[in-house]
PDB file of C-alpha atoms in Angstrom:
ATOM      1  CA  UNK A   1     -15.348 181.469 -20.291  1.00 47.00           C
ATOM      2  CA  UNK A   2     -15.007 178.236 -22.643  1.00 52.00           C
ATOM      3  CA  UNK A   3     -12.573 175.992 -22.218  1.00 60.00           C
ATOM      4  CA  UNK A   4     -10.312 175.059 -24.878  1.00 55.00           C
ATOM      5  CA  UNK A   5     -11.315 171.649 -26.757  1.00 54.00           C
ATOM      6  CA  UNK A   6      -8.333 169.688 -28.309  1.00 57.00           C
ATOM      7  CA  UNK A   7      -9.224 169.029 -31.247  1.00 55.00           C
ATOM      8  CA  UNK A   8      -7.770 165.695 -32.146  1.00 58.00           C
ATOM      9  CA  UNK A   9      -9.700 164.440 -29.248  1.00 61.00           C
ATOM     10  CA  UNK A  10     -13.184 165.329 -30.459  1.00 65.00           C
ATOM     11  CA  UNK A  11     -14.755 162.458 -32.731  1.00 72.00           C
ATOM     12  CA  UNK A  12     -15.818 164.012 -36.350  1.00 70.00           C
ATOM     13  CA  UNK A  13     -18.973 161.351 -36.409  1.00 75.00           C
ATOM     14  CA  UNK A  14     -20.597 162.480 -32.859  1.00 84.00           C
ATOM     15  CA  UNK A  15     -23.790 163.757 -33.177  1.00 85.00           C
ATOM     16  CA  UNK A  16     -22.520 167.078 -31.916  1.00 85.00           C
ATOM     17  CA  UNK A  17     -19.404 167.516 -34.491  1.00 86.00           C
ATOM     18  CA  UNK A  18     -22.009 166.625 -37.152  1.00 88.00           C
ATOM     19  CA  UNK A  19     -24.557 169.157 -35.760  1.00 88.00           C
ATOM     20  CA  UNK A  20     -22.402 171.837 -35.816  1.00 89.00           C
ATOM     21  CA  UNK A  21     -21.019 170.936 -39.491  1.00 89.00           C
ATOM     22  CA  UNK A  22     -24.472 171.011 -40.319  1.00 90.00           C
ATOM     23  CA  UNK A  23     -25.075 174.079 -39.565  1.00 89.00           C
ATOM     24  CA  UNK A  24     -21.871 175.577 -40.420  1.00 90.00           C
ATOM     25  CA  UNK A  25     -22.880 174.176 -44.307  1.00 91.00           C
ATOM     26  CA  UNK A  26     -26.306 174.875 -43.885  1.00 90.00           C
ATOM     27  CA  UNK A  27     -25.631 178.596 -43.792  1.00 91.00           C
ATOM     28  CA  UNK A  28     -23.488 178.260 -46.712  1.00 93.00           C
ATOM     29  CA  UNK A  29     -26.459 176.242 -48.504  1.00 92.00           C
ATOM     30  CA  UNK A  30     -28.474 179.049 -48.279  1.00 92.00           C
ATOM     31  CA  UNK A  31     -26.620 181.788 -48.974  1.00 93.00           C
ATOM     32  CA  UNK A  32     -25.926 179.626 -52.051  1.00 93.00           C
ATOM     33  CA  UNK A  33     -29.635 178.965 -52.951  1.00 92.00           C
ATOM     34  CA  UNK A  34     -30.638 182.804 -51.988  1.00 92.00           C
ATOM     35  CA  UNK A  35     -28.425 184.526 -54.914  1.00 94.00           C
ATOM     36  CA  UNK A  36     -28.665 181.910 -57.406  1.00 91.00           C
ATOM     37  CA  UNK A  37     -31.744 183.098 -58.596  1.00 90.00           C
ATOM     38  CA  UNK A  38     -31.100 186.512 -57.790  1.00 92.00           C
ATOM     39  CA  UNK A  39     -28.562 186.537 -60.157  1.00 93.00           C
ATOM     40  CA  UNK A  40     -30.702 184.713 -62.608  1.00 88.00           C
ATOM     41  CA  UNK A  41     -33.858 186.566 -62.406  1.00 90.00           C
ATOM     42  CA  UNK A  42     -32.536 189.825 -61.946  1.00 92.00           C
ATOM     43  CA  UNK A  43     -31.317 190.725 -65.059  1.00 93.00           C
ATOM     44  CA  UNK A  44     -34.484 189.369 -66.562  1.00 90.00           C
ATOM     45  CA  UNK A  45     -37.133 191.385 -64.232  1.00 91.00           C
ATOM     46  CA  UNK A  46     -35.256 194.490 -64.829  1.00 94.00           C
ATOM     47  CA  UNK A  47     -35.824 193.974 -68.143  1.00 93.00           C
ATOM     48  CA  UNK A  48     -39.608 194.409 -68.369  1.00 92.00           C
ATOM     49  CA  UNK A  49     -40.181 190.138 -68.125  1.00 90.00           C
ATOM     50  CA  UNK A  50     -42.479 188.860 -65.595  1.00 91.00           C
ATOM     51  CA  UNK A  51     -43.607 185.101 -64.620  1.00 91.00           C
ATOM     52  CA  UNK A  52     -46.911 185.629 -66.450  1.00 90.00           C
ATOM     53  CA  UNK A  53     -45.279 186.416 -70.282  1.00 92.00           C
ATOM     54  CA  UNK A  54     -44.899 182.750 -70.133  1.00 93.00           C
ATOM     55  CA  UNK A  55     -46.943 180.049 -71.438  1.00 94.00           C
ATOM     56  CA  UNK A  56     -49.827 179.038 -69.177  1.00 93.00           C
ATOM     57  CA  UNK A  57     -47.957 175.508 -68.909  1.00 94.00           C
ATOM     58  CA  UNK A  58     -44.402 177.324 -68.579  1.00 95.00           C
ATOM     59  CA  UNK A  59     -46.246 179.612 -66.039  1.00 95.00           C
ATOM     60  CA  UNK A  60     -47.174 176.655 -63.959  1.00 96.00           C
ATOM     61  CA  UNK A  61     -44.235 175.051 -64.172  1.00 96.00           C
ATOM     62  CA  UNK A  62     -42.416 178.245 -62.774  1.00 96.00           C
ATOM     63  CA  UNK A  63     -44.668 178.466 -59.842  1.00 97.00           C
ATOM     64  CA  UNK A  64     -44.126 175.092 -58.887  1.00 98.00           C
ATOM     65  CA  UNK A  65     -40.385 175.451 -59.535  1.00 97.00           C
ATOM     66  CA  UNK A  66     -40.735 178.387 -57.020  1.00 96.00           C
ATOM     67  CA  UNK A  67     -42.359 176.395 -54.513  1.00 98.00           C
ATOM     68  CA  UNK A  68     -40.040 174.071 -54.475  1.00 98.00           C
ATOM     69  CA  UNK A  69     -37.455 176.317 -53.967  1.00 96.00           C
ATOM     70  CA  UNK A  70     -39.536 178.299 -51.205  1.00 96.00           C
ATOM     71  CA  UNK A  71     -39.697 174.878 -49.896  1.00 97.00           C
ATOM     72  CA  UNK A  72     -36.135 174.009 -49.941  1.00 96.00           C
ATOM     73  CA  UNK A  73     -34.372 177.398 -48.554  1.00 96.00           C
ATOM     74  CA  UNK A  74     -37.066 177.127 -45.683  1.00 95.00           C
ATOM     75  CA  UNK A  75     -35.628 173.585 -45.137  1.00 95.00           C
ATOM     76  CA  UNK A  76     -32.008 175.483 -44.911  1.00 94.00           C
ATOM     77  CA  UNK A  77     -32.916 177.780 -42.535  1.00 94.00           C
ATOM     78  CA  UNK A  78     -33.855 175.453 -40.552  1.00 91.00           C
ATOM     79  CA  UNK A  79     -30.407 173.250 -41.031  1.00 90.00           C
ATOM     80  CA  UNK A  80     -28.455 176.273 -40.639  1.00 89.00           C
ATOM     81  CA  UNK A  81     -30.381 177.872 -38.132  1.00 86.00           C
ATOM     82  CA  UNK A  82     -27.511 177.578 -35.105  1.00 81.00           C
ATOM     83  CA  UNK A  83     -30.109 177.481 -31.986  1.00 76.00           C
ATOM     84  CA  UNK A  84     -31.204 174.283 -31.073  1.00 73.00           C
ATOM     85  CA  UNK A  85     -34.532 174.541 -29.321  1.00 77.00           C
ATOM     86  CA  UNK A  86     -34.390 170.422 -28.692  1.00 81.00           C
ATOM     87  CA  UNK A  87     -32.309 168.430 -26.964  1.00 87.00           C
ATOM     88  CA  UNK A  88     -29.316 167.426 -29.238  1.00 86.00           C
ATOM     89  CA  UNK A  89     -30.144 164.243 -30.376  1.00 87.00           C
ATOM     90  CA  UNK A  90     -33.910 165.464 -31.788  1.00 89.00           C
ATOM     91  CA  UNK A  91     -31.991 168.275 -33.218  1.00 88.00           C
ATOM     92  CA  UNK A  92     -29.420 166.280 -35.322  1.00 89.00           C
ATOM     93  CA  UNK A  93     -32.197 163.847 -36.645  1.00 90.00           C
ATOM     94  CA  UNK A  94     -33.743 167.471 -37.689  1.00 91.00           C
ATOM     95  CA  UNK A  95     -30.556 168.922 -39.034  1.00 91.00           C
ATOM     96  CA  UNK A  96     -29.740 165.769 -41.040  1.00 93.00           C
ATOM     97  CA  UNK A  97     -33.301 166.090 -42.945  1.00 94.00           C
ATOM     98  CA  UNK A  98     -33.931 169.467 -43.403  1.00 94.00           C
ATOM     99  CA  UNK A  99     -30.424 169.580 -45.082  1.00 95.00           C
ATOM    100  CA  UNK A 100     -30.499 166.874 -46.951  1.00 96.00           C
ATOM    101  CA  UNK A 101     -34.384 167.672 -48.130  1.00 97.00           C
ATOM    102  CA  UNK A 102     -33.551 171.270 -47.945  1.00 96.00           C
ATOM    103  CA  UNK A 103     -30.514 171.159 -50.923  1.00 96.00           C
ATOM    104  CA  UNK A 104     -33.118 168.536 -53.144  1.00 97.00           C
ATOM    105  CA  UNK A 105     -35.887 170.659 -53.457  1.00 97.00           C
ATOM    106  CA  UNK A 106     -33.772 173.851 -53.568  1.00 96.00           C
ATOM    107  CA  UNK A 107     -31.769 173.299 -56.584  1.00 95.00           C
ATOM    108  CA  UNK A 108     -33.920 170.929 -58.101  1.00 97.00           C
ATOM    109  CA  UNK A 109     -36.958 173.714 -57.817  1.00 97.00           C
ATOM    110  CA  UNK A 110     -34.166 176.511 -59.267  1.00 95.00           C
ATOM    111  CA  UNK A 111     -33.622 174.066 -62.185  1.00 96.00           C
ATOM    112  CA  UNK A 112     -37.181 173.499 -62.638  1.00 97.00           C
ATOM    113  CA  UNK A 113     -37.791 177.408 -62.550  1.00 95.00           C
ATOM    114  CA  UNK A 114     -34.798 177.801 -64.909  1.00 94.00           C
ATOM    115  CA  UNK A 115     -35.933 175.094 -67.559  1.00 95.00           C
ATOM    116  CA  UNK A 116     -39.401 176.626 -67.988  1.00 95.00           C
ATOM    117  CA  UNK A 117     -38.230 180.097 -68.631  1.00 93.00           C
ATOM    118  CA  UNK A 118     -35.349 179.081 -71.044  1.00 92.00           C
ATOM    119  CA  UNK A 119     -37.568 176.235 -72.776  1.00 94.00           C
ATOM    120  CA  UNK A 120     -40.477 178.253 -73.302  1.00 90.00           C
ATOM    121  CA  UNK A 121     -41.012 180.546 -76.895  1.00 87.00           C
ATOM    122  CA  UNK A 122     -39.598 183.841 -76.999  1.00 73.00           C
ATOM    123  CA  UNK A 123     -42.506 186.237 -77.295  1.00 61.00           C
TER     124      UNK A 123
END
């Protein structure tokens, strides 16, 4: 069994408070950057509309948008993934970037997705 932790006791900057409030947001983070587009694109798939009724520039600009955002939810998984296969202190220097990096090129790579599909002609 664990034992119980008192709180007050525990310091909110340690490496291992951080690690697990890392994580904890991490997961959030993704969920977040999972039905974002979802919610987004769906509507407009189910319409007929695919990636390549854009422009060939808009088109490119979508698939790097995509990237980007393929990028930055793998970046989450990896923040919020709650196994640490390293030691601790390897594992918060990991944490820190991928969730930092991770919520950069996930929402900027959205926004970039977004701005190419709503500035590009209707045809």
């Amino acid at each position: 069994m664990s034992e119980l932790v008192d709180v007050r006791s525990l310091d909110v900057e340690s490496p291992a408070v951080e690690t697990q409030r890392i994580i904890r947001t991490g997961t959030t983070w993704l969920a977040a950057a999972m039905v974002a587009p979802v919610l987004g694109l769906g509507p407009l798939v189910a319409s007929g509309w695919r990636p390549s009724d854009l422009p060939p520039v808009a088109d490119g600009v979508f698939w790097l948008g995509a990237l980007a955002a393929a990028l930055g939810v793998a970046g989450l998984v990896w923040a919020g993934c709650p196994v640490l296969g390293f030691p601790l202190a390897e594992a918060h220097r990991q944490k820190v970037v991928c969730i930092r990096v991770g919520i950069v090129l996930a929402l900027s790579g959205i926004a970039l997705s977004g701005l190419a599909i709503l500035l590009s002609p209707a045809g």
